[in-house]
XYZ file of C-alpha atoms in Angstrom:
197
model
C 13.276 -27.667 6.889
C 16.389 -30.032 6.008
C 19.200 -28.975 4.024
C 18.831 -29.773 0.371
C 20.532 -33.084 -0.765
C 23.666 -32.057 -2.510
C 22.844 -31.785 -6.149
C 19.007 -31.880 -5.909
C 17.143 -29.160 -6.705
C 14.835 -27.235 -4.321
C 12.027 -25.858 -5.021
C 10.834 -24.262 -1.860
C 12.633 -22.651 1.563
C 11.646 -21.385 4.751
C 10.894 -18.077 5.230
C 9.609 -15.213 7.480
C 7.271 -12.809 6.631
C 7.167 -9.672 8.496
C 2.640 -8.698 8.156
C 1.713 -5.822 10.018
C 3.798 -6.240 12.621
C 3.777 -10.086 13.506
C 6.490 -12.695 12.164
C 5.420 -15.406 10.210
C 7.726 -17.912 9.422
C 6.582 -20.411 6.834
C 7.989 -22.909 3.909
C 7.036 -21.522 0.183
C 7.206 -23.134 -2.787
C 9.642 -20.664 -4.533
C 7.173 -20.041 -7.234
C 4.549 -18.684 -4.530
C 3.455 -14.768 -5.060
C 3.432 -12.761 -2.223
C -0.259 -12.137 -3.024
C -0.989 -15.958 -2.892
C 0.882 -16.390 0.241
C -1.296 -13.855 2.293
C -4.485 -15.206 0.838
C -3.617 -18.668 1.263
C -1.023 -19.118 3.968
C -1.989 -16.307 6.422
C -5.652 -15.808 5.690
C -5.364 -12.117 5.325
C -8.111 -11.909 2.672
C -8.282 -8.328 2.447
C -5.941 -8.027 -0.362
C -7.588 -8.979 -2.989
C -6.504 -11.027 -6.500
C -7.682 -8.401 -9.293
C -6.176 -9.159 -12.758
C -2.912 -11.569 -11.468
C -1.371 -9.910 -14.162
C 0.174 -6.538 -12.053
C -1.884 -4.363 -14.461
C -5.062 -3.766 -11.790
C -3.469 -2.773 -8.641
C -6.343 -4.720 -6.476
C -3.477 -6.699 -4.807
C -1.427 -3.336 -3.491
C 0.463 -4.101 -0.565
C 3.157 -2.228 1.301
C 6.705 -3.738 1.377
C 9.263 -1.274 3.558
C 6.972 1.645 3.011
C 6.584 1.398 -0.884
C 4.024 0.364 -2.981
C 3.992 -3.469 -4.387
C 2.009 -5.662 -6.664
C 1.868 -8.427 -4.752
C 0.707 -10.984 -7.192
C 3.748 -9.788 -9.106
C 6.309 -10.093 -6.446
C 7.433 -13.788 -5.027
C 7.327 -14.109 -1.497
C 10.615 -15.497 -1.306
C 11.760 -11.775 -2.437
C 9.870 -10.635 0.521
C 11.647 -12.744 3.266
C 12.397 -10.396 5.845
C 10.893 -7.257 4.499
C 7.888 -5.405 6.618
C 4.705 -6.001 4.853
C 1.648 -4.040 5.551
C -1.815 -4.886 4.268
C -4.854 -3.418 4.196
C -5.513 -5.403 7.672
C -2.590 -3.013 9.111
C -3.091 0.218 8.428
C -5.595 0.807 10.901
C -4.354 2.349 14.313
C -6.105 -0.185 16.605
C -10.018 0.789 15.893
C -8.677 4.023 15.010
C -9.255 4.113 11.077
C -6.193 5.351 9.281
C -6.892 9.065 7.960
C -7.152 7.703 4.400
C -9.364 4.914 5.250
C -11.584 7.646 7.197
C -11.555 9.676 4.059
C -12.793 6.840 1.421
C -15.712 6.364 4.100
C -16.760 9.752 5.053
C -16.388 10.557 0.869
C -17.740 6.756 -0.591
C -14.324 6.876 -2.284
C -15.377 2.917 -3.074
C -18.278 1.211 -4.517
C -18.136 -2.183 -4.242
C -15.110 -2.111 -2.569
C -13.255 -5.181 -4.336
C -10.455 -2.499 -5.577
C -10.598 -0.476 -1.805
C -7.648 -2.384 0.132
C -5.375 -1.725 -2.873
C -6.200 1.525 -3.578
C -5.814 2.862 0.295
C -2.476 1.102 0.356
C -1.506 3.103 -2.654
C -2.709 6.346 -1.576
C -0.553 5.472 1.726
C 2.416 5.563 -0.075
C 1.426 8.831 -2.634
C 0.935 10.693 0.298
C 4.268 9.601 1.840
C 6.016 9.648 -1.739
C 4.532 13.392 -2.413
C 5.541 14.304 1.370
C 8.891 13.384 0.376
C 9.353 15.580 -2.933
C 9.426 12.866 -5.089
C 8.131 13.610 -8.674
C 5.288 11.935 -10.765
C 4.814 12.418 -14.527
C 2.354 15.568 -13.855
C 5.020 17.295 -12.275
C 5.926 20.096 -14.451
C 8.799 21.144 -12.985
C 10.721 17.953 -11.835
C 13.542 19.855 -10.015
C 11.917 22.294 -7.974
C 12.621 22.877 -4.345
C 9.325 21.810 -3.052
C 6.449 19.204 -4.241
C 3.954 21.176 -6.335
C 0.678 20.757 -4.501
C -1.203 17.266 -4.526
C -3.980 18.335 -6.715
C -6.671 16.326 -8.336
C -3.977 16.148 -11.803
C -0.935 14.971 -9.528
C -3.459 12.495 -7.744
C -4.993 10.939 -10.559
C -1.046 10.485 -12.397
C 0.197 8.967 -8.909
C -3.089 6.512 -8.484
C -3.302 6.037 -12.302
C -1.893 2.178 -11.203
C -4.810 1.287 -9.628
C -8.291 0.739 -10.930
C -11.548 0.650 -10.185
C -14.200 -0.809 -12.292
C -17.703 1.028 -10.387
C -15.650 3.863 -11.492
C -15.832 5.706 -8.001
C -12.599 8.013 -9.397
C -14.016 11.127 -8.546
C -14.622 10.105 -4.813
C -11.153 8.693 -4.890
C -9.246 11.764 -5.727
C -11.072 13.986 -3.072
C -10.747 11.548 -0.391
C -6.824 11.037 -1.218
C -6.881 15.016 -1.241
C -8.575 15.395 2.261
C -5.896 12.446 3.832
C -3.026 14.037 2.205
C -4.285 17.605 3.797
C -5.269 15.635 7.102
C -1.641 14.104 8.125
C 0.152 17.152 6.117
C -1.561 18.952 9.461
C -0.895 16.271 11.950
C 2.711 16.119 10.899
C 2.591 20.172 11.353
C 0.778 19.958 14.408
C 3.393 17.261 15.727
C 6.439 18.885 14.356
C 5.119 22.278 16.436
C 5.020 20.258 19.535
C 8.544 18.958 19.439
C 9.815 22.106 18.907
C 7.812 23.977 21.869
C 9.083 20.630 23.882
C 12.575 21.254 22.864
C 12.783 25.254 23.865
């Protein structure tokens, strides 16, 4: 893109958006949402555009690791930043563990509210994993996590909704993931160790 004119204003820039691994570099108006940008610009339809109003969680991406509303955050803000969608969490055909949960336990219906609720229960897993607290937790400085049960579950996913009201499947196939790579990780963890001695 050319430099601005001095004194005009700009209302887009070039940027690069890091999806699931591949660089895309692209101009934006500034007023673009990240959720509008993936749609539109990159054709990665499997987010989806719920309420465009943040309150939904349909549009649940995965900027650095965390959670994000996409149709609330302007892709500008995400120049740079590693973005995973729903069309990345997959290890090659391999189906992430929590995608292999909401299949094997029809933790979806229709499955408009699916992308953004797996990328959520990505990062609960992770954020759980990591000690951090939710509003269920009753003790909030303990040591340890208290275990991901169907209470801390429903708090941590309580952003994300899902009108066929498949809740019940959600929670036990968030459960079985969290168990699932809470094993791996052990399993992994055991084999460094044996490697190291």
């Amino acid at each position: 893109m050319a430099p601005p004119t001095p004194g005009a204003t700009t209302t887009s820039s070039g940027i690069t958006l890091n999806v699931n691994g591949e660089k895309h570099t692209l101009p934006v108006d500034h007023r673009t949402t990240l959720l509008d940008a993936l749609r539109e610009r990159l054709d990665l339809t499997g987010t989806k555009k719920g309420c465009d109003q943040g309150q939904c969680g349909a549009c649940t991406v995965l900027v650095d690791g965390r959670r994000s509303l996409s149709c609330l955050q302007l892709a500008v803000a995400a120049d740079g930043r590693e973005i995973t969608t729903i069309e990345g969490v997959a290890d090659g055909d391999r189906l992430h563990p929590v995608q292999q949960a909401f299949l094997d336990l029809d933790g979806y219906q229709c499955g408009y509210c699916t992308p953004g609720q797996i990328c959520s229960a990505i990062a609960v897993i992770e954020e759980h994993a990591a000690g951090w607290p939710s509003a269920a937790t009753a003790d909030v400085g303990a040591e340890t996590a208290p275990p991901l049960d169907p209470d801390e579950i429903r708090e941590r996913m309580s952003g994300n909704l899902c009108r066929c009201g498949a809740y019940v499947s959600i929670v036990r196939a968030v459960a079985r993931a969290a168990e699932e790579m809470r094993s791996a990780g052990e399993t992994r963890t055991a084999a460094v160790k044996e490697a190291a001695a």
